[in-house]
mmCIF file of C-alpha atoms in Angstrom:
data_model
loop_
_atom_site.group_PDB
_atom_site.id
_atom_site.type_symbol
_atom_site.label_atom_id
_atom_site.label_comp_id
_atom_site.label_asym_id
_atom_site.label_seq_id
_atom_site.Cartn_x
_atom_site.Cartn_y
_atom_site.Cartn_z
ATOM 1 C CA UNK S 1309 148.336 195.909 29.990
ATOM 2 C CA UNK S 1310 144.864 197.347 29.943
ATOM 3 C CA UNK S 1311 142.133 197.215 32.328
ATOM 4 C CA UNK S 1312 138.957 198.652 32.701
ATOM 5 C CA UNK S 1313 138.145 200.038 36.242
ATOM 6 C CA UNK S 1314 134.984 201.223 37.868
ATOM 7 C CA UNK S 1315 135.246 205.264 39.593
ATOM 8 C CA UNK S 1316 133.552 205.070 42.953
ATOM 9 C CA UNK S 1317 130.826 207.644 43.729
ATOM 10 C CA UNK S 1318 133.939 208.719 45.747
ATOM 11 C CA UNK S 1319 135.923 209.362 42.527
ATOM 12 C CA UNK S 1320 138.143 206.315 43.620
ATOM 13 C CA UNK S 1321 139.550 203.230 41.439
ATOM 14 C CA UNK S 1322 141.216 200.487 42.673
ATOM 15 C CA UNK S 1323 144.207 199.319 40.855
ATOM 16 C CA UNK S 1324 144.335 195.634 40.477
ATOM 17 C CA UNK S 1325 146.555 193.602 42.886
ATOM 18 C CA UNK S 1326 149.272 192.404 40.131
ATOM 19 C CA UNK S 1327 149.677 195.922 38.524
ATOM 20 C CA UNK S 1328 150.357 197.295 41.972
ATOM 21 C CA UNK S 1329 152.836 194.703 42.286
ATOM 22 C CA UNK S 1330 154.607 195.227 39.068
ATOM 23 C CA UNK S 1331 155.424 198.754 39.271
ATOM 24 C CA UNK S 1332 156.139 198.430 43.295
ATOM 25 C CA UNK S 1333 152.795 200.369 44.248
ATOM 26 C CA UNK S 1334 151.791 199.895 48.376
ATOM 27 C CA UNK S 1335 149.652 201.046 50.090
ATOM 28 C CA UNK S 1336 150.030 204.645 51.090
ATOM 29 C CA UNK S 1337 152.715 204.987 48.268
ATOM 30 C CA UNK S 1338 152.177 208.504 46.090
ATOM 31 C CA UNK S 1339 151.052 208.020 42.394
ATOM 32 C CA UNK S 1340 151.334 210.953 39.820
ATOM 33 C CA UNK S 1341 148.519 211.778 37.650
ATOM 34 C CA UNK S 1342 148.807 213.364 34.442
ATOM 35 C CA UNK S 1343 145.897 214.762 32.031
ATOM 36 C CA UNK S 1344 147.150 213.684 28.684
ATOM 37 C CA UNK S 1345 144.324 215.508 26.937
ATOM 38 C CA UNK S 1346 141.743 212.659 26.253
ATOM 39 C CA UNK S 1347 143.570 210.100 28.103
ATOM 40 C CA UNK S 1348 144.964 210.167 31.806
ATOM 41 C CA UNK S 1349 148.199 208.223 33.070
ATOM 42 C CA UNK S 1350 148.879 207.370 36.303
ATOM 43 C CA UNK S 1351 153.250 206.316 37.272
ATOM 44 C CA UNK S 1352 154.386 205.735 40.546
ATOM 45 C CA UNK S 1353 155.767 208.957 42.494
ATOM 46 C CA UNK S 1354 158.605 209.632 44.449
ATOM 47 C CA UNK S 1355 158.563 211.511 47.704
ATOM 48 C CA UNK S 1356 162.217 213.090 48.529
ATOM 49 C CA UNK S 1357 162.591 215.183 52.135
ATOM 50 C CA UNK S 1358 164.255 218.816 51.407
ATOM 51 C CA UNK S 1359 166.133 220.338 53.944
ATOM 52 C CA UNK S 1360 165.497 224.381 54.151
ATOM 53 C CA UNK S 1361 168.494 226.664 54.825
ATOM 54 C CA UNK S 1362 168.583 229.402 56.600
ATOM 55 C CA UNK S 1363 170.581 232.292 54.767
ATOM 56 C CA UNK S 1364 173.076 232.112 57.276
ATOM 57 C CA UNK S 1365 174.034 228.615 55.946
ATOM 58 C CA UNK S 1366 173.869 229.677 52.327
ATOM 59 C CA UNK S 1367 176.190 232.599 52.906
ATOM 60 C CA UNK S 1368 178.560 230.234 54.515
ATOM 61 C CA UNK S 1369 178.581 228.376 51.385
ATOM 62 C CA UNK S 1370 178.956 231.003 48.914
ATOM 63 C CA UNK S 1371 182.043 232.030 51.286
ATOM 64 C CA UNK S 1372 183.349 228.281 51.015
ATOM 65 C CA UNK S 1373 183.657 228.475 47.252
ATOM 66 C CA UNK S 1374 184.465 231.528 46.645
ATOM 67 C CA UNK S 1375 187.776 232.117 44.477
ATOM 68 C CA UNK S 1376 190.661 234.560 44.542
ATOM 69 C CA UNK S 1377 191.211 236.446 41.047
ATOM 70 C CA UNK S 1378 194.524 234.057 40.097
ATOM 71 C CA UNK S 1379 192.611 231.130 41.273
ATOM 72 C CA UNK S 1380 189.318 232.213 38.746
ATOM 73 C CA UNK S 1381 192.252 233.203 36.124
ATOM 74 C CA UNK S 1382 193.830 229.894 36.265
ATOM 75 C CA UNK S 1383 191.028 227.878 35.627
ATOM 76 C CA UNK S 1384 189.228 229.814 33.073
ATOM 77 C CA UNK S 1385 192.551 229.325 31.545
ATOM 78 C CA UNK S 1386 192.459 226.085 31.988
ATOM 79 C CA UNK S 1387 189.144 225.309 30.317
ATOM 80 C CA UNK S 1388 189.265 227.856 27.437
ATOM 81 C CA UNK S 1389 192.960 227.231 26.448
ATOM 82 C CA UNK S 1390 192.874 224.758 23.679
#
């Protein structure tokens, strides 16, 4: 689909009603724009919420999965024995 849009003074464009539709586009949504070069394309974006550790969580974890020397032994073994 191509349409021709006007940029506001503003820099703005409006996208038309049915392409927002389509691809699932509302109002306040985030849109990624990428310079192509000559050409610009706009897709719908994704916002996901990250947590942030503190180190004392991330130690915790590398304790968690940490293995003893047989365990390690056994599975390389396990994955390199054919």
């Amino acid at each position: 689909m191509t349409t021709t849009l006007v940029v506001s003074n503003r820099g703005q464009v409006t996208l038309p009603a049915a392409m927002r539709k389509r691809l699932g586009i509302k109002g306040g949504d985030v849109v990624i724009l990428e310079d192509r070069g000559s050409e610009i394309v706009l897709k719908p974006g994704v916002v996901i919420e990250l947590d942030i550790y503190d180190d004392e969580q991330i130690a915790q974890w590398d304790a968690d999965d940490r293995l003893e020397d047989d365990e390690r032994k056994r599975i390389v073994a396990a994955v390199t024995t054919p």
